[in-house]
Structures are given as structure tokens and as C-alpha cells.
Coordinates of C-alpha atoms and ligand atoms in Angstrom, one line a residue:
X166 CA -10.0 -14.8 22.3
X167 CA -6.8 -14.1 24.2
X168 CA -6.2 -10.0 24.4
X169 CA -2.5 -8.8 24.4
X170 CA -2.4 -8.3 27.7
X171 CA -4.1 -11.6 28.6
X172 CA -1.0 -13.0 26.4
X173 CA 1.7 -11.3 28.4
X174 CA 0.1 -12.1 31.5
X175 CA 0.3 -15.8 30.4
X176 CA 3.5 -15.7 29.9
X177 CA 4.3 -14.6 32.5
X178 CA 2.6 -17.0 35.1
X179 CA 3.4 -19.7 32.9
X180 CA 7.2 -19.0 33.6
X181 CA 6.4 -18.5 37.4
X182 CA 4.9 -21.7 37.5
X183 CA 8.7 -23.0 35.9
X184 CA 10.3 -21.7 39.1
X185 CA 11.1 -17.8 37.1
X186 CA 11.1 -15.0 39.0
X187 CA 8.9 -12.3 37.3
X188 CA 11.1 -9.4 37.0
X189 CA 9.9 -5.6 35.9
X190 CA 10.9 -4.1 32.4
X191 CA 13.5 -2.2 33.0
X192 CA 13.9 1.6 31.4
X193 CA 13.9 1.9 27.7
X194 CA 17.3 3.5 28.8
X195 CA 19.8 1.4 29.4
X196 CA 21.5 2.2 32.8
X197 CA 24.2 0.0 33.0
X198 CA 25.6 0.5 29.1
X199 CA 27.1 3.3 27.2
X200 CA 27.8 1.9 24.0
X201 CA 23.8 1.1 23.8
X202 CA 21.5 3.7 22.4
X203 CA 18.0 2.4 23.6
X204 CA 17.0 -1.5 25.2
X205 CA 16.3 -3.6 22.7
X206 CA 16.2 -7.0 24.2
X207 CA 14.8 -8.4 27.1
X208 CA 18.0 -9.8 28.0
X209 CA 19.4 -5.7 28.3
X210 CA 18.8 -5.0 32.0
X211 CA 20.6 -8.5 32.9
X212 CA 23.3 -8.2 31.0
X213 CA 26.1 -8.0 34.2
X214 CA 24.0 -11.1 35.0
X215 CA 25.1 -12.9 32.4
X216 CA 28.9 -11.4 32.2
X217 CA 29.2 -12.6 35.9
X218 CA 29.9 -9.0 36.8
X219 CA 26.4 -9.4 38.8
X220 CA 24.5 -11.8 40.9
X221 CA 20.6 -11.8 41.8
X222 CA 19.0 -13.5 44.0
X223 CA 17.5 -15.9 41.6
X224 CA 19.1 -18.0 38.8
X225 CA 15.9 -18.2 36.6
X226 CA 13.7 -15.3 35.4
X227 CA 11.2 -13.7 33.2
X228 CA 9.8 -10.3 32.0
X229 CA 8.1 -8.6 29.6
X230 CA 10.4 -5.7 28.1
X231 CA 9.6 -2.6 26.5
X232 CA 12.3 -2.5 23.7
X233 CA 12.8 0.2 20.9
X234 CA 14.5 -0.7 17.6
X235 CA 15.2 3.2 16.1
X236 CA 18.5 3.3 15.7
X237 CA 22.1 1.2 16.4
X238 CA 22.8 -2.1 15.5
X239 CA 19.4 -3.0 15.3
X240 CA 16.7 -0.9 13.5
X241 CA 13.8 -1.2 12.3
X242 CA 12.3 2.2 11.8
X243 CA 12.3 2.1 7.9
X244 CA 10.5 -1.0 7.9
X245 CA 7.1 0.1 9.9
X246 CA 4.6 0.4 7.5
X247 CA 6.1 -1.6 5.0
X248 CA 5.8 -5.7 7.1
X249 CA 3.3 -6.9 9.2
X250 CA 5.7 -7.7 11.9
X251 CA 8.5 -4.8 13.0
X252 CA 7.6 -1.9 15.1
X253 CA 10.0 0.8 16.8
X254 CA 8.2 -0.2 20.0
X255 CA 7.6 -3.2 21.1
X256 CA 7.6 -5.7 23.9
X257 CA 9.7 -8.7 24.6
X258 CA 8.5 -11.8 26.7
X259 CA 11.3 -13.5 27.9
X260 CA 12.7 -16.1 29.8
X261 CA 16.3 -15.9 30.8
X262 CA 18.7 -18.7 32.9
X263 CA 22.0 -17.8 34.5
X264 CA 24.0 -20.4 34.6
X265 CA 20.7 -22.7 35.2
X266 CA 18.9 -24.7 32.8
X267 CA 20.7 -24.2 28.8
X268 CA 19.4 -25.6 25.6
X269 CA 17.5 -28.4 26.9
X270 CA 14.9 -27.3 29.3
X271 CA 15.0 -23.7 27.0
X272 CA 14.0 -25.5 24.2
X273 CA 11.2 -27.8 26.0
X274 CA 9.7 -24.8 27.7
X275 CA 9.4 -22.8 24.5
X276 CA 7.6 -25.7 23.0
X277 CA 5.4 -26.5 26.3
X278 CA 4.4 -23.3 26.5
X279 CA 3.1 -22.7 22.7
X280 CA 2.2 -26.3 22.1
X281 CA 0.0 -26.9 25.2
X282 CA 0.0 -23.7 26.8
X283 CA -1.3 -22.0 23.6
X284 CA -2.3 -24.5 21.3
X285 CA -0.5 -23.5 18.6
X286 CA -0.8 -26.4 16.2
X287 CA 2.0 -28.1 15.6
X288 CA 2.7 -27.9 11.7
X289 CA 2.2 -24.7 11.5
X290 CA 5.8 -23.9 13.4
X291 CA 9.1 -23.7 11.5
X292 CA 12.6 -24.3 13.5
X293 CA 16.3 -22.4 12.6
X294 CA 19.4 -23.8 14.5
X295 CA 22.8 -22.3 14.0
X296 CA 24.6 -24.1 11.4
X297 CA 27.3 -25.5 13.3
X298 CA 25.0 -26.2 16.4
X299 CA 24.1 -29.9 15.7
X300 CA 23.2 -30.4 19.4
X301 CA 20.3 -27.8 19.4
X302 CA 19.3 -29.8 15.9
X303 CA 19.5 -33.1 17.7
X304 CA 17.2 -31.8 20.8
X305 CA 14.4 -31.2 18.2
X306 CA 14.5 -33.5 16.1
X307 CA 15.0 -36.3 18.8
X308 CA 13.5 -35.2 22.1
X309 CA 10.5 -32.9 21.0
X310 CA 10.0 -34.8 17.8
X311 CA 9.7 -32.2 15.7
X312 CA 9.7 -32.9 11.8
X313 CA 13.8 -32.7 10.6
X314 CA 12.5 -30.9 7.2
X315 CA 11.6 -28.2 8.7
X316 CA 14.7 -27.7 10.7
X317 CA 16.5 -25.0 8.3
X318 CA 20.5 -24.3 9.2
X319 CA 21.2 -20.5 9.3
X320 CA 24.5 -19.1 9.4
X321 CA 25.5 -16.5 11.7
X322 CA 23.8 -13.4 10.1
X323 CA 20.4 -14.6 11.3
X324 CA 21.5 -17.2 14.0
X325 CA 24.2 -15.7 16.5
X326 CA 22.6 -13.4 18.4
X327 CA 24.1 -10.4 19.6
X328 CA 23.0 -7.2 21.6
X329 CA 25.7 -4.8 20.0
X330 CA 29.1 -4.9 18.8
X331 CA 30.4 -6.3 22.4
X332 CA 29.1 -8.0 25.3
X333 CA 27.5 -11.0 25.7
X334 CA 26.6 -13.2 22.3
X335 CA 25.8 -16.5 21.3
X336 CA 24.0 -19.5 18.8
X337 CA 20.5 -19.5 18.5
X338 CA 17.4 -21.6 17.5
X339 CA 14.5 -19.7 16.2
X340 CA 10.7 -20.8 16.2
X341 CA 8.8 -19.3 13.1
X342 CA 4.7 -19.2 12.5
X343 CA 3.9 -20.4 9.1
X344 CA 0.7 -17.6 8.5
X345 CA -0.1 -20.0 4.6
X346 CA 0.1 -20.1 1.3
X347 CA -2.2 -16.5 0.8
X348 CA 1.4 -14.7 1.9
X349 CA 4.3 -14.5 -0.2
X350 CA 7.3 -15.5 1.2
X351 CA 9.2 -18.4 1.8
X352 CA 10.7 -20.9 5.2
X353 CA 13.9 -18.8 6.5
X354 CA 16.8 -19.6 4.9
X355 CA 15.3 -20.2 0.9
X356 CA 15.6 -17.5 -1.2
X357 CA 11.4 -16.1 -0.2
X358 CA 11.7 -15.6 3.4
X359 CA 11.8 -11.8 3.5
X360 CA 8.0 -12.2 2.7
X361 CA 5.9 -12.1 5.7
X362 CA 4.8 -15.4 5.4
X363 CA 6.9 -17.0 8.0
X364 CA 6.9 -15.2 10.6
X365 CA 9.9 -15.2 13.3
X366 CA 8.1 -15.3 16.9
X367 CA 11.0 -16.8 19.8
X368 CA 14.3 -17.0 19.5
X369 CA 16.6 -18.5 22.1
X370 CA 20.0 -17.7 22.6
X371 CA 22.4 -19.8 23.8
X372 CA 24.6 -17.0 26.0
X373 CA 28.0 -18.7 25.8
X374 CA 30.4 -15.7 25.1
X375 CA 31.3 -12.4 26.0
X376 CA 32.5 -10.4 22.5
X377 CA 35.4 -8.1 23.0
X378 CA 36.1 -5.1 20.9
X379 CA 38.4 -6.9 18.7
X380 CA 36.1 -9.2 17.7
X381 CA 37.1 -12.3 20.1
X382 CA 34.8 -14.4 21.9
X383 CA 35.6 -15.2 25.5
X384 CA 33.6 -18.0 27.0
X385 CA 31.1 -16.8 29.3
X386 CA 31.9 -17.5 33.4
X387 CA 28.8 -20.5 32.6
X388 CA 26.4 -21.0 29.7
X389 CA 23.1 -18.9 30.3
X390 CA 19.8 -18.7 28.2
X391 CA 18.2 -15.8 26.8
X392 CA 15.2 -15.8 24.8
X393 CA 12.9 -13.0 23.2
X394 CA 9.3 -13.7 21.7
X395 CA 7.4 -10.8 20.0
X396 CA 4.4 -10.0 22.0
X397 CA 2.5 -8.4 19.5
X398 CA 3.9 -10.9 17.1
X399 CA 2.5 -14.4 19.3
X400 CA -0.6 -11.9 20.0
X401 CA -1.4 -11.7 16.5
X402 CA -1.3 -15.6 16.2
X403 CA -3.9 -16.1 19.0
X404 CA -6.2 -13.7 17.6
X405 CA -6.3 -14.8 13.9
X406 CA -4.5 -12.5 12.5
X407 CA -1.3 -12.6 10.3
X408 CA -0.1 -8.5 10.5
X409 CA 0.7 -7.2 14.0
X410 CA -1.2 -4.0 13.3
X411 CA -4.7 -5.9 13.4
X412 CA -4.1 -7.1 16.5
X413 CA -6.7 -5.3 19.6
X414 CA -4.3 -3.0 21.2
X415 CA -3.0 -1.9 17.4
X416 CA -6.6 -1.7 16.4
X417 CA -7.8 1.0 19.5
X418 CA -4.5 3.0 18.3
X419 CA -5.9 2.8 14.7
X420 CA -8.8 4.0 15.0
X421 CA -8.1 7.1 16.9
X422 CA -5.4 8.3 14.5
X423 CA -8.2 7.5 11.6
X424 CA -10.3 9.6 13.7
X425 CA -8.0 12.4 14.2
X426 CA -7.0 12.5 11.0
X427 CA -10.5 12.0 9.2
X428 CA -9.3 8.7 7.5
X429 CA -11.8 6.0 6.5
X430 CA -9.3 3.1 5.0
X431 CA -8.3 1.6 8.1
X432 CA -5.8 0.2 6.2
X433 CA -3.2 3.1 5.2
X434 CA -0.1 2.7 5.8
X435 CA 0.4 5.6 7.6
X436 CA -2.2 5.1 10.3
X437 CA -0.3 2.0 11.6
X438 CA 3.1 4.8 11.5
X439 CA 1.0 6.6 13.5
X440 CA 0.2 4.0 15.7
X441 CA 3.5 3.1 16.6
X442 CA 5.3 5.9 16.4
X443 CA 3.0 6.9 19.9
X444 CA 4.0 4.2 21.3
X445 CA 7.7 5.1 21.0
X446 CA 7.5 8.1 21.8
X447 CA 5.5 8.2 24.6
X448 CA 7.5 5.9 26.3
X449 CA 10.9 7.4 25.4
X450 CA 9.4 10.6 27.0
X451 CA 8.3 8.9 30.5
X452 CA 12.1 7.2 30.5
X453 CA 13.2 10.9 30.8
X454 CA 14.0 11.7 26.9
X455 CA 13.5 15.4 25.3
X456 CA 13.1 15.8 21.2
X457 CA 16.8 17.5 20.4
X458 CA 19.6 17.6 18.5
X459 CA 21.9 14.6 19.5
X460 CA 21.6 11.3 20.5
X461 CA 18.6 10.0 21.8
X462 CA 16.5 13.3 22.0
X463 CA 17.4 13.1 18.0
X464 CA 16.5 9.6 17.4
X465 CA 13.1 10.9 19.4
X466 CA 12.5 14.3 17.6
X467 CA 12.9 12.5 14.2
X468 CA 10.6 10.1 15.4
X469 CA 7.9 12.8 16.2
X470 CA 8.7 14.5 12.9
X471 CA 7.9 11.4 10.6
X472 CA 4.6 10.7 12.6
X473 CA 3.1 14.4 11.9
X474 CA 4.7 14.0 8.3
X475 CA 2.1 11.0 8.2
X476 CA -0.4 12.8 9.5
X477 CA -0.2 15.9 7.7
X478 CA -0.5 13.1 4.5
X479 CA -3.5 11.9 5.7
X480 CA -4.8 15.2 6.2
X481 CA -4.1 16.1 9.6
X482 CA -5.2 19.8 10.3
X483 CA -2.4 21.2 12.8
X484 CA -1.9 19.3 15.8
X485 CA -2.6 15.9 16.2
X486 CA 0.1 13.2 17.3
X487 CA -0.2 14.4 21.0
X488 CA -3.9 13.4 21.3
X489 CA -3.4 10.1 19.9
X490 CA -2.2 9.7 24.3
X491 CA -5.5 8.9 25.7
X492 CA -6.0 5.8 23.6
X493 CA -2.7 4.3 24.1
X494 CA -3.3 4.9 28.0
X495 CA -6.6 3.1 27.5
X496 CA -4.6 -0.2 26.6
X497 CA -1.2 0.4 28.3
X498 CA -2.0 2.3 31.0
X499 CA -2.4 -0.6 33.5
X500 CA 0.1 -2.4 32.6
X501 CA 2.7 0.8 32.6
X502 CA 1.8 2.8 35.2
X503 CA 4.8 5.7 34.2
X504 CA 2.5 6.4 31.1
X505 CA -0.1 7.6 33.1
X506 CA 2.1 9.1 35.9
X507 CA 3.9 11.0 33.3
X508 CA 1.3 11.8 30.7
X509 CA 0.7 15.7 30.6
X510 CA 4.3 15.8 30.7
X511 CA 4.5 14.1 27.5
X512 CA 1.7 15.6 25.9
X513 CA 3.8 18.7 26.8
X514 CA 6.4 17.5 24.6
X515 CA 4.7 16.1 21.9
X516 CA 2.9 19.2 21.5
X517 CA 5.6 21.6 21.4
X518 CA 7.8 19.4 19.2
X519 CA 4.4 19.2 16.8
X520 CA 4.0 22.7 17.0
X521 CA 7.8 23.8 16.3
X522 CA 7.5 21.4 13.4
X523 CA 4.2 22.6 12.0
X524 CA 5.2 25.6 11.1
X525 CA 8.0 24.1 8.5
X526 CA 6.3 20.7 7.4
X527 CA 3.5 22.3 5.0
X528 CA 6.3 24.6 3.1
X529 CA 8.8 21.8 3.1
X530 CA 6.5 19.6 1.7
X531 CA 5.2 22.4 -1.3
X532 CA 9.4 22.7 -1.9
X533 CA 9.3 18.8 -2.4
X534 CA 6.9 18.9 -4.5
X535 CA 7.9 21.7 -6.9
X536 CA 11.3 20.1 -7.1
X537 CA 10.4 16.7 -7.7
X538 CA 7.2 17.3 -9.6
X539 CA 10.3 18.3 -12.5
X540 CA 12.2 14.9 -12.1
X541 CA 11.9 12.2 -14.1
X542 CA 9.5 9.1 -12.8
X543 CA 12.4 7.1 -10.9
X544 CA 15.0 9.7 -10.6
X545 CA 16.6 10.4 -7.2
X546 CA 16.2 13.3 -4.8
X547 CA 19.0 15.7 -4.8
X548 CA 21.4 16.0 -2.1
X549 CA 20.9 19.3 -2.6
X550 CA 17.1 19.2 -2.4
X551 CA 17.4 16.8 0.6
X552 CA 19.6 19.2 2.6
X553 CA 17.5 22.4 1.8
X554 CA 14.7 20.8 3.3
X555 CA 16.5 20.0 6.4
X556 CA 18.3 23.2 7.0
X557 CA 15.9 25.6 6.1
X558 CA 12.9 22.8 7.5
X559 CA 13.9 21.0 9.4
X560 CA 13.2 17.8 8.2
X561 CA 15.4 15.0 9.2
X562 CA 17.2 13.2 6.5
X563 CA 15.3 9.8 7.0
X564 CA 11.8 11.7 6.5
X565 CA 12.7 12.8 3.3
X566 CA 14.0 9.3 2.1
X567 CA 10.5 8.0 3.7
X568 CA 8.6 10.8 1.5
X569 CA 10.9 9.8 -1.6
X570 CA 10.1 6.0 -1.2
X571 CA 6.2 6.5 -1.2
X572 CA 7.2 8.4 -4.3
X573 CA 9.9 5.5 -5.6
X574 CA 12.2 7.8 -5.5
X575 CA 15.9 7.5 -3.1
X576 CA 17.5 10.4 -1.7
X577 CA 21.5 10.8 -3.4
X578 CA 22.8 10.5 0.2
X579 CA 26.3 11.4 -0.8
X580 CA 25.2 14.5 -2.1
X581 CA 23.3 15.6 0.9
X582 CA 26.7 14.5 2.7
X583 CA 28.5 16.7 0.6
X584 CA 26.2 19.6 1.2
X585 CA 26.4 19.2 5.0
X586 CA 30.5 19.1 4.7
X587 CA 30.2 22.3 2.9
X588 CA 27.9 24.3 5.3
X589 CA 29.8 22.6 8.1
X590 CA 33.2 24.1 6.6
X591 CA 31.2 27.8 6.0
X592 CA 30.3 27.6 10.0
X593 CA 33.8 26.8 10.9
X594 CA 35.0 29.6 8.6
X595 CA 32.6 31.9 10.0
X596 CA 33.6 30.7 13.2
X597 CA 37.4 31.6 12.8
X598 CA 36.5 35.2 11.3
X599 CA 33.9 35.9 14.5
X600 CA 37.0 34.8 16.5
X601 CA 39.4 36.8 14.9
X602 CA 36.7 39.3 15.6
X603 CA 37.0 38.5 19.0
X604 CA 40.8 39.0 19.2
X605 CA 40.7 42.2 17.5
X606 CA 38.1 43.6 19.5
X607 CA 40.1 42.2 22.8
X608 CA 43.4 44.2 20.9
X609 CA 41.2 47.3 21.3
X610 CA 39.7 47.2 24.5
X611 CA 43.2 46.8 25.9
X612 CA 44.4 50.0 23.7
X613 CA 44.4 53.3 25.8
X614 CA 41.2 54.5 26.2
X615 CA 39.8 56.1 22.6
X616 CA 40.7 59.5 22.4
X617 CA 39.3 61.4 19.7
X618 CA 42.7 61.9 17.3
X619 CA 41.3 63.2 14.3
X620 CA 39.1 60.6 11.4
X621 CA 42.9 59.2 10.0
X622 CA 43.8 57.7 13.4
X623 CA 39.7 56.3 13.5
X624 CA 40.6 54.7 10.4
X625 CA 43.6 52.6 11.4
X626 CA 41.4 51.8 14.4
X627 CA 38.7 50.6 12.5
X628 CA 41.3 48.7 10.3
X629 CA 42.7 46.6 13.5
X630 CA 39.0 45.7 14.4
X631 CA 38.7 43.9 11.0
X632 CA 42.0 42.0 11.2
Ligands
ATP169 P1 13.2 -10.2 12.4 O1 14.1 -11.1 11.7 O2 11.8 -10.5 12.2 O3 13.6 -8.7 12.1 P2 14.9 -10.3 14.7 O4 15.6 -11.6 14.4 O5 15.6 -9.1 14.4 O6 13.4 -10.3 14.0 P3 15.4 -10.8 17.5 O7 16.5 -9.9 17.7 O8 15.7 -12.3 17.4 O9 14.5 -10.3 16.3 O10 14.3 -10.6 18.7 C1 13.6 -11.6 19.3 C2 12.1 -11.5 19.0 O11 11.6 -10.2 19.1 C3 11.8 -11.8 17.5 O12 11.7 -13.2 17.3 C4 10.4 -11.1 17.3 O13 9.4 -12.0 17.8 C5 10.5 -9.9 18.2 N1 10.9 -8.7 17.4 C6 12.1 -8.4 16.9 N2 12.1 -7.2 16.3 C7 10.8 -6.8 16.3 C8 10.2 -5.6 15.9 N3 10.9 -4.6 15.2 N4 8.9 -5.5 16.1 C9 8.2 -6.4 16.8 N5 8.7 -7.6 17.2 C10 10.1 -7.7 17.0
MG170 MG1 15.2 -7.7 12.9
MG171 MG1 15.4 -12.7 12.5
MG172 MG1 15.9 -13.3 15.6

């Protein structure tokens, strides 16, 4: 049986072999792009590649990128736990041409490489082309052969693939794994396939344009190729699984978070939260990110928050999260040498986020409790409620709509809006008196020096410093 890391290292030598240079994952930061929040393709760090803004050295190449989907256009933090396929952190194999090879050779490889590389047998596999892309429909059917019933035609939603609201874009074909008849869901494009049944694992852009802010597309300076195949997705495959979080890697991570939590149903929920919420985390710390209040330190902190929520469930005494480290160094470490370059630096973090957060999470989560345990089965959390608990607890609004779904229970989000308008309007007020304050007290310093006149001109002093 292949291991994960086996499977990237496949990969990558397979592309090698195709004349692709082998380039490094790049920073979960993006360096080149300020409308991005974190990488979430491979195709990220060549993205001035691809806009012509850029040349390399090499017009074909392939990596293995560490992506986080938390946030932005695309996110995927509510729905870990919940499918057997999304994680916050993940990896993406790719293989990427600039102004190369384009839907031909991009479609062959990606069939080479899981047909005979692989093995992958060949009925299992399910193809999407962009509805208005007959020549990517005509490659498969005709060249590769593959079945024309199980080409589906996806409009843009799914099938034109873009990074963000800008920048490069363009039609797509996507390769799905068909995991049987035991899993509900349906082929993409019926009515079924949000079940995790068939299971998305490559798709392949077609990089033709370059989306401006106003929605045009300009044509790209020549036609590149960008695809992105789950690694933990392909790895659960190969090892005969059908949910990402049973794959080896997952498994390790699993197990210590049952350990540190004294869990014995490997199969909560929360453990594979736990599991990849480390994973996140730790690698937004060694890419130079700091739990806080804005931003990405935000997206981070929250992050942190949910996973010792989780833990605390499962019955997590105190701290935990940060020791989950060790194991995810024992099957990342090689392969990501930052992790273990950086790792008392991010157990720092952990720990002192953890701790901050312990000392709120327990009383938070008795105020929940009390509330709700009123409410009607069904009935949603107060914005009120929702905004108590994150201004006196500090628990980020998501965590509480996570805690309310495990109850079946949503959060009245424009209530808790409200509630944060309202204290936001109180701390301006306060604001204006404390600078009125200000003035006043400037007024006075610049009087004459305060001689004592008798208690009626202290009074009409004291008046001016409340003005
Ligand atoms: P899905 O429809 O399953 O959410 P996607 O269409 O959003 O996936 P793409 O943007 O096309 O995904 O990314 C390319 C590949 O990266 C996907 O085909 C999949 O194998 C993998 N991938 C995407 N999102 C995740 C995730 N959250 N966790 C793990 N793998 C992912
Ligand atoms: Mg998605
Ligand atoms: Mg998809
Ligand atoms: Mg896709």
C-alpha cells in the first residue's frame, strides 16, 4: 500500500519524468498578492507566470502545495467534520504549463498518470467539462476513449475555475472517483452529488483569461494549464479508503488527539477537527502568523479556538491542542522541514492562545447551555446570546454557529450584527466624551496655573473639565 508521502513523491517524479521542473510549495502566504488571504491553489505562487508579468526558466512544472481553505472566496472550514473530503489544510499536486502543452497533453497526462501510473480502474472515474467547452468533451470521448455517459456538462459555478475575484481564470475538466453504491450521493451535475459518493480528485484548468475588476475577461498573453489533485483525496483512493480522515497520516493525527483527550470512538467528529485544525495551524504559525484580532492572525485564532472547543467536548482537561505537535512532526516533518525548524515556536503559540482561551471556554459553554437549555428543540440562538459569548468570551462568532449546529440549532446572525452595531456605536460615543475629556483637560492645563480662589471658583473649574 502506497503511504501519502509515497503518493506525493509519485507525483512528483512522474511529472519530472514529463520534462516538469519540480518546484517547492511556496508559503501559505501569498507574497506576490494582496487581495488573497491565504494560498489556496497550487497554481498561487505562479500566478505572474501565468499573467506574463513573470518568466522562469522553465515552461513546464510541478509541486506539491500546502493550501489553506479558512476563509475568502473559497472556504471550507464549516464543512470539516461534516464530508469525508474538505480540510482547512491540505496539499495540492499539481502540474502547471505556461504557454506549453494545453488541453491535450493536460488531459492525457492526468489520465496516464492515474490509469497506468496508479491503476485506478477505469470505470470507477467520472469526467465534468465546462458546458460550452466541446473541445475538452471531444478529447475524452475521442482520444482517451473514455465512456460519453459519463461526461456530465457543468456550468460555470463548478467548471470555471478561478483563484479570487481577479486574476487569472479559466474552463475546466474535472476527474471524479466513484467510491459505490454504499455512499449516498449522486455523479456531479444530478441533483445527489453533494453526497460523498463521487468524489472530485483533479481538476484542470484551462488558464485562458485574466479577470479584471469589472468582471471582464482579457485573454491571457498564451493559453497555460493549471491543475490541482487532492493529495489526501487520491491518497485515500490508493489505500482503500473512501473518507480522507482514514487515510495513514490522518490516522497517526487521530489517534493522539483520542489519546489526549481520552476518546475511544475513533470515529467522532471532533477528533478529525482536531486533526486538521493542527495541521492549519501549525503551518500558519511557521509561515510567520500570530493568533489576533484582524486578518489572518484572526482567521488563525478562531481556528485555534474551535479546535480546544472540540476538545474541551471530548473532554479535554486544560491544555491539549499544542501537544497534538509531535505527531504531526512524525508524518510531516520530513517532508516540511519549517515545521520542525519552527516547532517550539509554535507550541509557544498554541499554548498561550489555548491558555488565554481556557480560561473563558468552560463558562462560555455553562452560559450556552443555561440559555439554550430554555429554547425550544429547533429554535435559533440569539444574537444576543451569540454576542455575549463573544464579548464577554471570547468566542468567535463561527464557534458558536459550530456549537449550535451539533445542537440543530443556527445562530440569528442579524441580531448578533445588530448587537455589535450597538456596542460599536457605545465605543464611539464613549470615545467622543473621553475626547472631549481630553479637550477640556487640554483647556485647563493651558489656564494660569491653579490658584486656590475660594470652593466657587473650584466649581466652575470643575464644570469646564466635564464639558
Ligand atoms: P470540492 O468541490 O470537493 O469542494 P473544489 O472544486 O472546491 O472541490 P478545486 O478548487 O477544484 O476544489 O481544487 C482542486 C482539487 O483540490 C480538488 O479537485 C480536490 O481534490 C482538492 N481540494 C479542494 N478543496 C479541498 C479541501 N478543502 N480539502 C481537501 N482537498 C481539497
Ligand atoms: Mg470546494
Ligand atoms: Mg468542485
Ligand atoms: Mg473543482
Amino acid at each position: 500500500m502506497l503511504t501519502t508521502q509515497q503518493i506525493r513523491a509519485k507525483f512528483l517524479s512522474y511529472f519530472a519524468e514529463q520534462q516538469h521542473q519540480t518546484v517547492k510549495s511556496s508559503s501559505l502566504i501569498p507574497g506576490n498578492d494582496p487581495t488573497l488571504l491565504f494560498v489556496n491553489a497550487g497554481m498561487v505562487q505562479f500566478k505572474d507566470v501565468f499573467l506574463g508579468a513573470e518568466k522562469r526558466a522553465y515552461t513546464r512544472a510541478a509541486s506539491s502545495q500546502r493550501c489553506v481553505r479558512a476563509g475568502g472566496k473559497h472556504n471550507d472550514l464549516d464543512q470539516v467534520g461534516y464530508t469525508a473530503r474538505h480540510h482547512t489544510f491540505f496539499e495540492m499536486l499539481g502540474n502547471f504549463s505556461f504557454g506549453d502543452y494545453f488541453k491535450r497533453e493536460a488531459i492525457q497526462f492526468a489520465w496516464d498518470f492515474l490509469i497506468k501510473e496508479l491503476g485506478l480502474p477505469k470505470e470507477k472515474l467520472w469526467v465534468t467539462v465546462f458546458e460550452e467547452d466541446d473541445e475538452a468533451e471531444q478529447i475524452w470521448r475521442d482520444e482517451i476513449g473514455f465512456p460519453a455517459e459519463k461526461i456530465s456538462r457543468i456550468g460555470a459555478k463548478d467548471n470555471f475555475w478561478q483563484m479570487g475575484d481577479t486574476g487569472p481564470c479559466g474552463p475546466c475538466t474535472e476527474i471524479f472517483y466513484d467510491h459505490g453504491e454504499d455512499i449516498a450521493g449522486g455523479p456531479p451535475g444530478t441533483p445527489e452529488e453533494d453526497g460523498d459518493r463521487f468524489i472530485e480528485i483533479w481538476n484542470l484548468v484551462f488558464m485562458q483569461y485574466d479577470k479584471q475588476a469589472d468582471g471582464s475577461l482579457l485573454p491571457l498573453p498564451s493559453p497555460c494549464v493549471d491543475t490541482g489533485m487532492g493529495l489526501e483525496r487520491i491518497a485515500s483512493i490508493m489505500q482503500g479508503k473512501h473518507n480522507n480522515y482514514d487515510i495513514d497520516l490522518f490516522q497517526h493525527l487521530i489517534k493522539k488527539a483520542a489519546s489526549l483527550t481520552g476518546t475511544k470512538d475513533l470515529q467522532d467528529p471532533s477528533l478529525k477537527v482536531i486533526a486538521d485544525h493542527i495541521r492549519t495551524c501549525a503551518f500558519l504559525i511557521a509561515d510567520g502568523v500570530l493568533p489576533s484580532n484582524e486578518g489572518r492572525g484572526y482567521v488563525l485564532r478562531r481556528i485555534i479556538r474551535r479546535a480546544a472547543r472540540h476538545g474541551h467536548k471530548l473532554g479535554a482537561q486544560g491544555v491539549f491542542f499544542a501537544d497534538m505537535l509531535g505527531a504531526l512532526v512524525d508524518v510531516m516533518g520530513e517532508d516540511y522541514p519549517e515545521l520542525v525548524a519552527h516547532q517550539s515556536t509554535i507550541a509557544k503559540a498554541l499554548k498561550q492562545e489555548e491558555l488565554k482561551f481556557a480560561e473563558t471556554l468552560e463558562v462560555g459553554m455553562q452560559e450556552y447551555q443555561k440559555a439554550t437549555g430554555k429554547l425550544p428543540k429547533g429554535e435559533q440562538i440569539p444574537g444576543e446570546l451569540a454576542f455575549k459569548l463573544y464579548d464577554t468570551f471570547g468566542f468567535p462568532l463561527d464557534l458558536t454557529q459550530d456549537v449550535a449546529r451539533e445542537d440543530g440549532r443556527v445562530v440569528d446572525v442579524a441580531a448578533f450584527d445588530a448587537s455589535m452595531a450597538a456596542q460599536k456605536d457605545r465605543s464611539r460615543s464613549n470615545k467622543q466624551f473621553a475626547q472631549a475629556n481630553q479637550i477640556s483637560a487640554d483647556v485647563v492645563q493651558s489656564l494660569e496655573p491653579t490658584r486656590f480662589l475660594g470652593y466657587d471658583r473650584c466649581a466652575t473649574e470643575a464644570r469646564v473639565v466635564m464639558i
